[in-house]
Amino acid sequence: MRYTVDDYALLVGVDRESREFVAVVREFPSLSWVAGTRVDAAAGLREVLSEVLSDMYANGEDVPAPQRTPVLNDLQPA
């Protein structure tokens, strides 16, 4: 199966110190995007994740299966 960005749950929280929004995706722990708004953080991460997925498929790498159950209690409230 070929996964797309839409198959993954993006999580967005607020960094306590900077008060900026941070978007992450559990299956790719090294990826994140920081922005001034929740929408911009999610959009930035979606773009990066799309590029990563394309590269992985082009290079024949194993792509992590979406877990589809976000752990929301790990994030700080906005």
Coordinates of C-alpha atoms in Angstrom, one line a residue, residues 10-78:
L10 CA -0.6 15.3 12.6
L11 CA -0.5 16.6 16.2
V12 CA -0.2 20.3 16.9
G13 CA 0.6 21.7 20.4
V14 CA 2.0 24.9 21.9
D15 CA 5.6 25.0 23.1
R16 CA 5.6 26.3 26.7
E17 CA 8.6 28.5 26.4
S18 CA 8.3 30.0 22.9
R19 CA 4.5 29.9 22.8
E20 CA 4.8 28.9 19.1
F21 CA 2.9 26.0 17.6
V22 CA 4.7 22.7 17.0
A23 CA 3.4 20.1 14.6
V24 CA 4.6 16.5 14.8
V25 CA 3.7 13.1 13.4
R26 CA 4.3 10.0 15.6
E27 CA 5.5 7.7 12.9
F28 CA 8.3 10.2 11.9
P29 CA 9.7 11.3 15.3
S30 CA 12.6 13.3 13.6
L31 CA 10.1 15.5 11.7
S32 CA 8.5 18.7 13.2
W33 CA 7.4 22.1 12.1
V34 CA 7.3 25.3 14.2
A35 CA 5.2 28.3 13.3
G36 CA 3.2 31.2 14.7
T37 CA -0.2 29.6 14.1
R38 CA -1.6 26.1 14.4
V39 CA -2.6 26.2 10.7
D40 CA 0.9 27.2 9.6
A41 CA 2.5 24.6 11.7
A42 CA 0.3 21.8 10.3
A43 CA 0.7 23.1 6.7
G44 CA 4.5 23.2 7.0
L45 CA 4.7 19.7 8.4
R46 CA 2.3 18.3 5.7
E47 CA 4.6 19.7 3.0
V48 CA 7.8 18.2 4.6
L49 CA 6.1 14.9 5.2
S50 CA 4.9 14.8 1.6
E51 CA 8.5 15.3 0.4
V52 CA 9.8 12.7 2.8
L53 CA 7.2 10.1 1.7
S54 CA 8.0 10.8 -2.0
D55 CA 11.7 10.4 -1.4
M56 CA 11.2 7.2 0.6
Y57 CA 9.0 5.6 -2.1
A58 CA 11.5 6.8 -4.9
N59 CA 14.3 5.1 -3.0
G60 CA 12.4 1.9 -2.3
E61 CA 12.6 2.4 1.5
D62 CA 10.1 1.0 4.0
V63 CA 7.5 3.6 4.9
P64 CA 6.0 3.4 8.4
A65 CA 2.3 2.4 8.5
P66 CA 0.0 5.1 9.9
Q67 CA -0.9 4.3 13.5
R68 CA -4.1 6.4 13.3
T69 CA -4.5 6.8 17.0
P70 CA -3.0 10.1 18.2
V71 CA -1.7 10.5 21.7
L72 CA -3.2 13.9 22.5
N73 CA -2.3 13.9 26.2
D74 CA 1.4 14.4 25.3
L75 CA 0.7 17.9 24.0
Q76 CA 0.1 21.0 26.0
P77 CA -3.2 22.8 25.6
A78 CA -3.3 25.8 23.3

